[in-house]
Coordinates of C-alpha atoms in Angstrom, one line a residue:
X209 CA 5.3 13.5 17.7
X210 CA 5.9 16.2 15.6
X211 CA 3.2 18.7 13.2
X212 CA 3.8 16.4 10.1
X213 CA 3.1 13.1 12.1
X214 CA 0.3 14.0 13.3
X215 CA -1.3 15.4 9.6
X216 CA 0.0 11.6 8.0
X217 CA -2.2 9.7 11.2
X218 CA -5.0 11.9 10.1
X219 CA -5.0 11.1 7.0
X220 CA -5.0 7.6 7.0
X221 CA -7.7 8.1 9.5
X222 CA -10.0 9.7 7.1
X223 CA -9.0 7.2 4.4
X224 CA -10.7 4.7 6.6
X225 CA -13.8 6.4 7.4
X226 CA -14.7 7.9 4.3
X227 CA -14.0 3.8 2.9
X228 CA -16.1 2.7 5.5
X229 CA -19.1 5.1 4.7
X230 CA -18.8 4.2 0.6
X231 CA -17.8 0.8 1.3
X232 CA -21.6 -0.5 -0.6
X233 CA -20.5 1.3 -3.5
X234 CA -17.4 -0.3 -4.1
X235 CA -16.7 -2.5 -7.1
X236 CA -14.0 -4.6 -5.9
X237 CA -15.5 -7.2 -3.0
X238 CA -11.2 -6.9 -1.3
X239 CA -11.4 -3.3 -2.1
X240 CA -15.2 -3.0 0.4
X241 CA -12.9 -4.1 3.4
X242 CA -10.8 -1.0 2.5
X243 CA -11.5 0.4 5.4
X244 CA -10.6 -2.1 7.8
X245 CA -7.4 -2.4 6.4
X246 CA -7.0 1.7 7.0
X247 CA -8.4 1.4 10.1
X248 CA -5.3 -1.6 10.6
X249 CA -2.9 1.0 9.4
X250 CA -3.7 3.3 11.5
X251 CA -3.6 1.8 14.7
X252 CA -0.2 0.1 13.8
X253 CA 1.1 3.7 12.4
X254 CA -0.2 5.3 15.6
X255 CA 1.4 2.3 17.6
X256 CA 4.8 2.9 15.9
X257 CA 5.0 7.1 16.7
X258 CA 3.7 6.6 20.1
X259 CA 6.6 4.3 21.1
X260 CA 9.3 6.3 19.2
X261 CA 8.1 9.4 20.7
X262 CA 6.3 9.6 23.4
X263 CA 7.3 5.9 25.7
X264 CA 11.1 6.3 24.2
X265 CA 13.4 9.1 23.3
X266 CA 13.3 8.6 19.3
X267 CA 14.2 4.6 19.1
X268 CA 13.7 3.2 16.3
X269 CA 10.1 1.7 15.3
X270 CA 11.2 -0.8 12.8
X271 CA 10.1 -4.0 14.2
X272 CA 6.4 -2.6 14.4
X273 CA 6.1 -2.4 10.4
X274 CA 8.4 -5.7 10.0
X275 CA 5.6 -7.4 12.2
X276 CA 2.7 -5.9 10.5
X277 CA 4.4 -6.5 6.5
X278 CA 2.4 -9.5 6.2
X279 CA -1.0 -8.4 6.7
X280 CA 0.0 -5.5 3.8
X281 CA 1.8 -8.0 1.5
X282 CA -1.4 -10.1 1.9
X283 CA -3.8 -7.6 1.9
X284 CA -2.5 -5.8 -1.2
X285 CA -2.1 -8.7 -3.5
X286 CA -5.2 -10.0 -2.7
X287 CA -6.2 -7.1 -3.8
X288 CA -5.1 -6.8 -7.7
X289 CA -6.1 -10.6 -7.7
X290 CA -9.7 -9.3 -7.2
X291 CA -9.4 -6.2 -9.7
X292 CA -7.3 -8.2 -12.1
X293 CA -9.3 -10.5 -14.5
X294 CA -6.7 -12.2 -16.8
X295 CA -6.0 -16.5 -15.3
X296 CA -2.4 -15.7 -16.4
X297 CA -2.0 -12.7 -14.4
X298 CA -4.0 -13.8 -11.4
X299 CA -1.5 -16.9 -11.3
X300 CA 1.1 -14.7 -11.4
X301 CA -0.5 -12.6 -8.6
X302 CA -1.0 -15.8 -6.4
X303 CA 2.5 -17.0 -7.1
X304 CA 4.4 -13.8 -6.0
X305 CA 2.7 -13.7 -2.9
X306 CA 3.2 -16.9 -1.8
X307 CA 7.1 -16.3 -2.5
X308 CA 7.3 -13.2 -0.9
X309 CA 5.1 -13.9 2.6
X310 CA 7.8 -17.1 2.4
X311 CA 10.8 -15.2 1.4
X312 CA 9.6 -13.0 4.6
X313 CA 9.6 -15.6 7.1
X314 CA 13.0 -16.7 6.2
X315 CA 14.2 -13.0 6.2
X316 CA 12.6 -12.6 9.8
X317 CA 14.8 -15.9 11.3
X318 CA 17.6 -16.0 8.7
X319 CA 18.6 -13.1 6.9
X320 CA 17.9 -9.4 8.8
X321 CA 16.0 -10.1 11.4
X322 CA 13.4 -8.9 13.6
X323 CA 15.1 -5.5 14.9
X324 CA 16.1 -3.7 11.9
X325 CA 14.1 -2.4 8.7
X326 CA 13.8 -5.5 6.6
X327 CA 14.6 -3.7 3.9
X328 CA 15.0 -6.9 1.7
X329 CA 11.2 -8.0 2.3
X330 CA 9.9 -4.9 1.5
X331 CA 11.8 -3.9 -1.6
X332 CA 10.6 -7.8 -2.9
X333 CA 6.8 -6.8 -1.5
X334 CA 7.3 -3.1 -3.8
X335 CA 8.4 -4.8 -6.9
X336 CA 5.9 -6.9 -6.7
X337 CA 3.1 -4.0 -6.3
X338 CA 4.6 -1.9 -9.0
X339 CA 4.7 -5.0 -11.3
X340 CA 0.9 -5.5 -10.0
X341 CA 0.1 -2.1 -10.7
X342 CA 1.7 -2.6 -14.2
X343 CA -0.7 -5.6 -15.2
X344 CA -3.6 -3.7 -13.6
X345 CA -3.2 -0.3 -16.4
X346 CA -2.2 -2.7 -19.1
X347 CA -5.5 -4.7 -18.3
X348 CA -7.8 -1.5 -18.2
X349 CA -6.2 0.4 -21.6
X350 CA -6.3 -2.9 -23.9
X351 CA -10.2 -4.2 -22.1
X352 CA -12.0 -4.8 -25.0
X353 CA -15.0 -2.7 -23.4
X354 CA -13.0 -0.1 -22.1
X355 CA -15.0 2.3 -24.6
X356 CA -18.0 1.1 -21.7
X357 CA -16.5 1.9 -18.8
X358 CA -16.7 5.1 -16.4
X359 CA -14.1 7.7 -16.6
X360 CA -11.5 6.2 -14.4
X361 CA -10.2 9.0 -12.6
X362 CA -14.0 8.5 -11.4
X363 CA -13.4 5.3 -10.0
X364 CA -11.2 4.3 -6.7
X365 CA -10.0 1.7 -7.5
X366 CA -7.8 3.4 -10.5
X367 CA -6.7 6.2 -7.9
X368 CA -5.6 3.6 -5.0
X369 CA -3.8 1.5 -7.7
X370 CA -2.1 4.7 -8.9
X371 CA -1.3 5.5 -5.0
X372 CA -0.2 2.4 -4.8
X373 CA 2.2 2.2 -7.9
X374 CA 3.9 5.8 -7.2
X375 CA 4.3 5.1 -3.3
X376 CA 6.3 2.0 -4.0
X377 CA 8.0 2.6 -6.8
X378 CA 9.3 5.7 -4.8
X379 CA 9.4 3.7 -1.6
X380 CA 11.6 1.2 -3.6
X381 CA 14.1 4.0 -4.7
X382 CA 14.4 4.8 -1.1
X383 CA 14.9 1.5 0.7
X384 CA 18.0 1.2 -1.7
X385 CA 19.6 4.1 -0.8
X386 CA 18.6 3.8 2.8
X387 CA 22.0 2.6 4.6
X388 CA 23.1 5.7 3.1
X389 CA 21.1 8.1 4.1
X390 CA 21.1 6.3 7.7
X391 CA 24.7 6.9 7.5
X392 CA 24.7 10.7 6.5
X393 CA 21.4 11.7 8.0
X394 CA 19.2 9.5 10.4
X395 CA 15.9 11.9 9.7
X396 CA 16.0 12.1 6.0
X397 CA 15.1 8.6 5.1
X398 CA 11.5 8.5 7.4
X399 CA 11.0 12.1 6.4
X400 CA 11.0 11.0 2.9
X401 CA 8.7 7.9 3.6
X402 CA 6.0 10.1 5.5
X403 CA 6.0 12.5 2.4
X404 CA 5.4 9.2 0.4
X405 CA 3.3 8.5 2.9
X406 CA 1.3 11.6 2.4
X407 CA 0.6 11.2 -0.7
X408 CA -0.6 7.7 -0.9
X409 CA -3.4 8.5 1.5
X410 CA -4.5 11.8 -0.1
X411 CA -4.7 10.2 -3.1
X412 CA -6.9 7.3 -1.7
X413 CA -8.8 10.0 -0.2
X414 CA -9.3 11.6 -3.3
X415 CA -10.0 8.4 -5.2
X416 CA -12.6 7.6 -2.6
X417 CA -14.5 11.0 -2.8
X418 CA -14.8 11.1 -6.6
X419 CA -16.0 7.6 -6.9
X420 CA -18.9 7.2 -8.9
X421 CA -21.2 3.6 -9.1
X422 CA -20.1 1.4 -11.4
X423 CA -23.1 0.5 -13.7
X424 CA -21.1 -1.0 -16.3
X425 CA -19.8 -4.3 -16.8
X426 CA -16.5 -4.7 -14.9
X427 CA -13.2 -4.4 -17.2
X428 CA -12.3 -8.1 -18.8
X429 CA -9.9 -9.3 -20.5

C-alpha cells in the first residue's frame, strides 16, 4: 500500500467526518447522510487495497467496487433527485436509475461478469451523473430566485456536484480507453483513477468546510 494510497484513504476519511460533524447544517435531507455514505467508501476502498496489497501480491480488486456499484449508483441519484426540483427532471432522475441498477444486474450474470471491471455499468452509471450534474447547474443558473440565494461556492452541495461532474466525466474518458492502457501499462489506468480520486474528495472536503447555512429559500424551478 503505497504513499499515494494511503493520502486517497485519508481523504475520504475526513470527508466523512467533517460530513458527519456539519451533517445539521446540511440543505439536502440525502446529502445529511453524507457521511455514512463516506464512511461506506471508505471501508470498501480500504477493503479493496488491503486485499490487493497486503493478503495478495497486487491481484486485481475489481470485483470489490463491481459489488459495491449499486449502493453508489443508488446513493448518488438519489441524491440529485433530492437537490433537483423540476417533476420533469426528477422523472428523468428516477427513470435512469432504475435502468442502470437493472442494466447492472444483467451485466453482472450476462454480459462481463463478476471478476473483471465492469466497465460497461459504470461508464452507463457516469453518463448518467454527468448528465445529472448537467440538470443540477442548468437548474441553479435559470432559478427564478437565484438573485436570493447564497454564494454557491459557499454551499456543499454545489462543490460535491462539481466533484462529482469532473470525476466522472474524467472517469468516463478513462474507462474507454482502459483495455488500452491495461494492454500497454497495467499501473496507469488505477494511478489515473486515484488522482481522480483525489480530487473528488478534496473537493468535497473543501465544499464541506466553506458551507455556510442556508437561510434562503431553496433554488426552484
Amino acid at each position: 500500500m503505497n504513499t499515494f494510497t494511503l493520502i486517497l484513504l485519508s481523504l475520504v476519511l475526513l470527508g466523512a467526518v467533517l460530513s458527519f460533524y456539519k451533517r445539521k447544517i446540511l440543505g439536502s435531507t440525502v446529502l445529511r447522510f453524507f457521511s455514512f455514505f463516506l464512511f461506506f467508501q471508505f471501508i470498501y476502498q480500504l477493503a479493496a487495497m488491503l486485499y490487493s496489497f497486503v493478503f495478495t501480491q497486487h491481484e486485481p480488486n475489481y470485483f470489490i467496487f463491481n459489488l459495491t456499484m449499486p449502493v453508489n449508483i443508488a446513493y448518488f441519484s438519489a441524491l440529485f433527485y433530492d437537490i433537483i426540483n423540476h417533476p420533469a427532471k426528477r422523472k428523468f432522475i428516477a427513470i435512469t436509475t432504475a435502468i442502470n441498477l437493472l442494466f447492472y444486474f444483467i451485466n453482472l450474470a450476462f454480459i462481463q461478469g463478476f471478476f473483471v471491471l465492469m466497465t460497461y455499468s459504470r461508464t452507463a452509471m457516469a453518463v448518467s451523473l454527468v448528465i445529472y450534474s448537467l440538470l443540477y447547474f442548468h437548474e441553479m443558473l435559470t432559478s427564478s430566485t437565484i438573485e436570493n440565494e447564497i454564494n454557491p461556492t459557499r454551499n456543499a452541495t454545489f462543490w460535491i456536484v462539481t466533484a462529482i461532474f469532473f470525476f466522472y466525466l474524467c472517469g468516463t474518458l478513462t474507462i474507454i480507453i482502459w483495455n488500452y492502457l491495461a494492454i500497454s501499462n497495467q499501473f496507469i489506468g488505477p494511478l489515473m483513477t486515484r488522482i481522480f480520486g483525489f480530487l473528488l474528495y478534496a473537493m468535497y472536503i473543501i465544499g464541506i468546510i466553506v458551507h455556510k447555512t442556508e437561510d434562503k429559500q431553496s433554488i426552484v424551478s
